[in-house]
Coordinates of C-alpha atoms and ligand atoms in Angstrom, one line a residue:
M34 CA 0.0 0.0 0.0
T35 CA 2.8 2.5 1.0
D36 CA 4.7 1.5 -2.1
L37 CA 1.7 2.2 -4.3
V38 CA 1.0 5.6 -2.7
E39 CA 4.6 6.5 -3.1
K40 CA 4.9 5.4 -6.7
F41 CA 2.1 7.7 -7.9
R42 CA 3.1 10.5 -5.5
A43 CA 6.6 10.3 -7.0
M44 CA 5.3 10.4 -10.5
K45 CA 3.4 13.5 -9.6
A46 CA 6.5 15.0 -8.0
R47 CA 8.6 14.3 -11.1
G48 CA 5.8 15.7 -13.4
E49 CA 5.5 12.4 -15.1
K50 CA 1.9 12.0 -16.4
I51 CA -0.2 9.0 -15.2
T52 CA -2.1 7.2 -17.9
A53 CA -5.3 5.3 -17.1
L54 CA -8.0 3.6 -19.2
T55 CA -10.9 1.2 -18.6
A56 CA -11.2 -2.4 -19.5
Y57 CA -14.0 -4.9 -18.7
D58 CA -12.7 -8.1 -20.4
Y59 CA -9.5 -10.2 -20.8
P60 CA -8.4 -9.2 -24.4
T61 CA -8.8 -5.4 -23.8
A62 CA -7.1 -5.6 -20.4
R63 CA -4.2 -7.6 -21.9
L64 CA -3.9 -5.1 -24.9
L65 CA -3.8 -2.1 -22.6
D66 CA -1.3 -3.8 -20.3
E67 CA 0.9 -4.8 -23.1
S68 CA 0.8 -1.2 -24.4
G69 CA 2.2 0.1 -21.1
I70 CA -0.7 1.8 -19.5
D71 CA -0.1 2.7 -15.8
I72 CA -3.7 2.0 -14.4
I73 CA -6.5 -0.1 -15.7
L74 CA -10.0 0.6 -14.3
V75 CA -12.8 -1.9 -14.4
G76 CA -15.2 1.0 -14.4
D77 CA -18.9 0.9 -13.7
S78 CA -19.2 2.5 -17.2
L79 CA -19.4 -1.2 -17.9
G80 CA -23.1 -0.6 -17.5
M81 CA -23.3 1.6 -20.5
V82 CA -20.6 0.6 -23.0
V83 CA -20.9 -3.2 -22.4
L84 CA -24.2 -4.1 -20.8
G85 CA -26.4 -1.6 -22.7
Y86 CA -27.9 0.2 -19.6
K87 CA -28.9 3.8 -19.9
D88 CA -26.4 4.8 -17.2
T89 CA -24.4 3.3 -14.4
T90 CA -27.1 3.3 -11.8
E91 CA -28.2 -0.2 -12.7
V92 CA -24.9 -1.9 -12.5
T93 CA -24.7 -4.7 -9.9
L94 CA -21.8 -5.9 -7.7
D95 CA -22.0 -9.4 -9.3
E96 CA -21.6 -7.8 -12.8
M97 CA -18.6 -5.8 -11.7
L98 CA -16.9 -8.8 -10.0
H99 CA -17.5 -11.0 -13.1
H100 CA -15.8 -8.4 -15.4
T101 CA -13.1 -7.7 -12.8
R102 CA -12.1 -11.4 -12.8
A103 CA -11.9 -11.4 -16.7
A104 CA -9.8 -8.2 -16.8
A105 CA -7.5 -9.4 -14.1
R106 CA -6.6 -12.5 -16.1
G107 CA -5.1 -10.1 -18.7
V108 CA -3.1 -7.8 -16.5
K109 CA 0.6 -8.3 -15.6
N110 CA 2.0 -4.9 -15.0
A111 CA -0.7 -2.2 -14.7
L112 CA -2.5 -1.5 -11.5
L113 CA -6.0 -3.0 -11.7
V114 CA -8.7 -0.9 -10.0
G115 CA -12.2 -2.1 -9.4
D116 CA -15.0 0.4 -9.4
M117 CA -17.5 0.0 -6.5
P118 CA -21.0 0.2 -8.0
I119 CA -23.9 2.2 -6.5
H120 CA -25.5 0.8 -3.3
T121 CA -22.5 -1.2 -2.3
F122 CA -20.8 1.2 0.1
E123 CA -23.7 2.5 2.1
T124 CA -21.7 2.3 5.4
P125 CA -18.0 2.1 6.1
E126 CA -18.3 -1.6 7.0
N127 CA -20.2 -2.3 3.9
A128 CA -17.6 -0.4 1.8
V129 CA -14.7 -2.5 3.3
A130 CA -16.7 -5.7 2.7
T131 CA -17.3 -4.7 -1.0
A132 CA -13.7 -3.7 -1.4
R133 CA -12.4 -7.0 -0.2
K134 CA -14.7 -8.8 -2.8
F135 CA -12.9 -6.7 -5.5
L136 CA -9.5 -7.8 -4.2
E137 CA -10.7 -11.5 -4.2
A138 CA -11.8 -10.9 -7.8
G139 CA -8.2 -9.9 -8.8
A140 CA -8.3 -6.0 -8.4
Q141 CA -5.4 -4.4 -6.6
A142 CA -7.2 -1.3 -5.6
V143 CA -10.8 0.1 -5.5
K144 CA -12.5 3.3 -6.4
L145 CA -15.9 4.8 -5.3
E146 CA -17.6 8.0 -6.1
G147 CA -17.8 10.6 -3.3
G148 CA -15.8 13.3 -1.4
V149 CA -16.3 14.7 2.0
D150 CA -19.5 12.8 2.4
H151 CA -17.6 9.5 2.0
A152 CA -14.5 10.3 4.0
P153 CA -15.3 7.8 6.7
H154 CA -15.9 5.0 4.1
I155 CA -12.6 5.8 2.4
E156 CA -10.8 5.8 5.8
A157 CA -12.2 2.5 6.6
I158 CA -11.0 1.0 3.3
T159 CA -7.5 2.4 3.6
A160 CA -7.3 1.5 7.3
A161 CA -8.0 -2.1 6.1
G162 CA -4.9 -1.8 3.9
I163 CA -6.8 -1.6 0.6
P164 CA -5.3 0.9 -1.9
F165 CA -8.0 3.4 -2.8
M166 CA -8.6 5.8 -5.7
A167 CA -11.1 8.6 -5.1
H168 CA -13.6 10.1 -7.6
I169 CA -15.0 13.6 -7.2
G170 CA -16.5 16.2 -9.5
M171 CA -19.4 14.9 -11.7
L172 CA -20.5 11.6 -10.2
P173 CA -22.2 9.5 -12.8
Q174 CA -23.9 7.4 -10.1
R175 CA -25.8 10.6 -9.2
V176 CA -26.8 11.4 -12.9
R177 CA -30.5 10.9 -12.3
E178 CA -30.7 13.2 -9.3
E179 CA -28.7 15.8 -11.1
G180 CA -30.6 15.5 -14.4
G181 CA -27.5 15.1 -16.6
Y182 CA -23.7 15.1 -16.8
K183 CA -23.0 18.7 -15.7
V184 CA -19.6 20.4 -15.6
K185 CA -18.5 21.0 -12.0
G186 CA -16.6 24.0 -10.5
R187 CA -18.3 26.8 -12.4
T188 CA -19.5 28.6 -9.2
A189 CA -17.4 29.7 -6.2
A190 CA -19.4 27.5 -4.0
E191 CA -18.9 24.4 -6.2
A192 CA -15.2 25.2 -6.6
D193 CA -14.8 25.5 -2.7
G194 CA -16.7 22.2 -2.3
L195 CA -14.5 20.4 -4.8
L196 CA -11.3 21.6 -3.0
E197 CA -12.8 20.4 0.3
D198 CA -13.6 17.0 -1.3
A199 CA -10.0 16.7 -2.7
R200 CA -8.5 17.5 0.7
A201 CA -10.8 15.1 2.5
V202 CA -10.0 12.1 0.2
E203 CA -6.3 12.8 0.5
R204 CA -6.6 12.9 4.3
A205 CA -8.6 9.7 4.2
G206 CA -5.7 7.9 2.5
A207 CA -6.6 7.8 -1.2
F208 CA -3.5 7.3 -3.4
S209 CA -5.1 9.3 -6.3
V210 CA -8.3 11.1 -7.2
V211 CA -10.3 11.1 -10.4
L212 CA -11.7 14.6 -11.4
E213 CA -14.6 14.1 -13.6
I214 CA -15.7 17.1 -15.9
V215 CA -14.3 19.7 -13.5
T216 CA -13.4 23.0 -15.1
A217 CA -9.8 23.3 -16.2
K218 CA -9.2 26.2 -13.8
I219 CA -10.4 24.3 -10.6
S220 CA -8.7 21.1 -11.7
E221 CA -5.4 23.0 -11.8
Q222 CA -6.1 24.5 -8.4
I223 CA -6.9 21.1 -6.9
T224 CA -3.8 19.6 -8.6
K225 CA -1.6 22.2 -6.9
A226 CA -3.4 22.0 -3.5
I227 CA -2.9 18.2 -2.8
T228 CA 0.0 15.9 -2.9
I229 CA -1.7 12.8 -4.4
P230 CA -2.1 12.8 -8.1
T231 CA -5.3 14.0 -9.9
I232 CA -6.5 11.9 -12.8
G233 CA -8.7 13.9 -15.1
I234 CA -11.5 12.9 -17.3
G235 CA -12.9 16.0 -19.3
S236 CA -11.1 18.2 -16.8
G237 CA -8.4 19.9 -18.8
E238 CA -4.6 19.3 -19.3
H239 CA -3.4 20.4 -15.8
C240 CA -4.2 17.1 -14.0
D241 CA -1.4 14.8 -13.1
G242 CA -2.8 12.1 -15.4
Q243 CA -5.7 11.4 -17.6
I244 CA -8.3 8.6 -17.8
L245 CA -10.8 7.7 -20.5
V246 CA -13.4 5.0 -21.2
T247 CA -11.5 2.9 -23.7
H248 CA -14.6 2.5 -25.9
D249 CA -14.6 6.3 -26.3
L250 CA -10.9 6.5 -27.1
I251 CA -11.0 3.7 -29.8
G252 CA -14.4 4.6 -31.2
L253 CA -16.1 1.3 -30.1
F254 CA -19.3 3.0 -28.8
P255 CA -20.3 5.1 -31.8
W256 CA -23.8 6.1 -30.6
F257 CA -22.4 8.5 -28.0
T258 CA -19.0 10.1 -27.7
P259 CA -18.5 12.7 -24.9
K260 CA -17.6 16.2 -26.1
F261 CA -14.1 16.1 -24.4
V262 CA -13.0 12.9 -26.3
S263 CA -10.9 12.9 -29.5
P264 CA -11.1 9.2 -30.6
E265 CA -7.8 7.8 -31.8
A266 CA -9.4 5.0 -33.8
R267 CA -12.8 4.0 -35.4
V268 CA -13.1 0.4 -34.3
A269 CA -16.8 0.4 -34.7
D270 CA -16.4 1.2 -38.4
E271 CA -13.8 -1.6 -38.8
I272 CA -16.2 -4.1 -37.2
R273 CA -19.1 -3.0 -39.5
K274 CA -16.7 -3.3 -42.5
A275 CA -15.6 -6.9 -41.6
V276 CA -19.2 -8.0 -40.9
R277 CA -20.4 -6.6 -44.2
A278 CA -17.6 -8.3 -46.0
F279 CA -18.4 -11.6 -44.3
I280 CA -22.1 -11.3 -45.1
E281 CA -21.3 -10.5 -48.7
R282 CA -18.8 -13.3 -49.1
T283 CA -21.2 -15.8 -47.4
R284 CA -24.2 -14.8 -49.5
S285 CA -22.2 -15.0 -52.7
G286 CA -21.3 -18.6 -51.8
G287 CA -17.7 -17.8 -50.8
L288 CA -15.9 -19.3 -47.8
S289 CA -13.3 -18.0 -45.5
K290 CA -10.2 -20.2 -45.1
G291 CA -10.7 -23.9 -44.6
Ligands
KIV89 O1 -16.8 4.1 -14.7 C1 -15.8 4.6 -15.2 O2 -15.4 4.3 -16.3 C2 -15.2 5.7 -14.5 C3 -14.2 6.6 -15.3 C4 -14.9 7.3 -16.4 C5 -13.4 7.5 -14.4 O3 -15.5 6.0 -13.4

């Protein structure tokens, strides 16, 4: 645990950017790992980009554990983080029990959404010796209450709240904190105010690292791409192309090899 905290703190101190992406299955996790990514998150974005739910609020613990086991089989070098789904960390005791299940499934660390309001839960997890990544800013598990994915940090009150959240999760023992769609200015302020690394998603360039949903990065979920993502590939187009070629070849009586 100390090593891990130190490794990422040291990267921040050296100004070395931390890279993180999501994976939910063996081949993707293995490809990311072989490519040299620092952190692989089995995110509850699983619900949207793999399971076809509207948002992350329907994802269950069993689903997350199933996909964590699959991803874990493909990871040798990266840090594998399991994302605790909604309703699985209602109390500090419950949070520790859930975190342990992720470790049994092969994760080396866990993440949950929340700041000051979840400091006791985070403290309980880190006191149990479980490495913890925090997540503040826009919290997708609250998207229904909030009525959408809204940028955070635009008002002074919101900015103060975010700084308090960041300090609280650092005090509670988190080794890093995800900032989700926080304004670039406030992300920069938070990054300067704490010693653990900030990992941004849609939060500007000043964070200590960046995380994305892999499906967004590689264009594998073409029906929705967040505004802040510039895809590096168009995998959905490649799949459609291959499938159409197969259909055409089969209907015209051709065979693939063999
Ligand atoms: O669920 C997820 O993929 C996440 C990242 C977007 C940070 O929480």
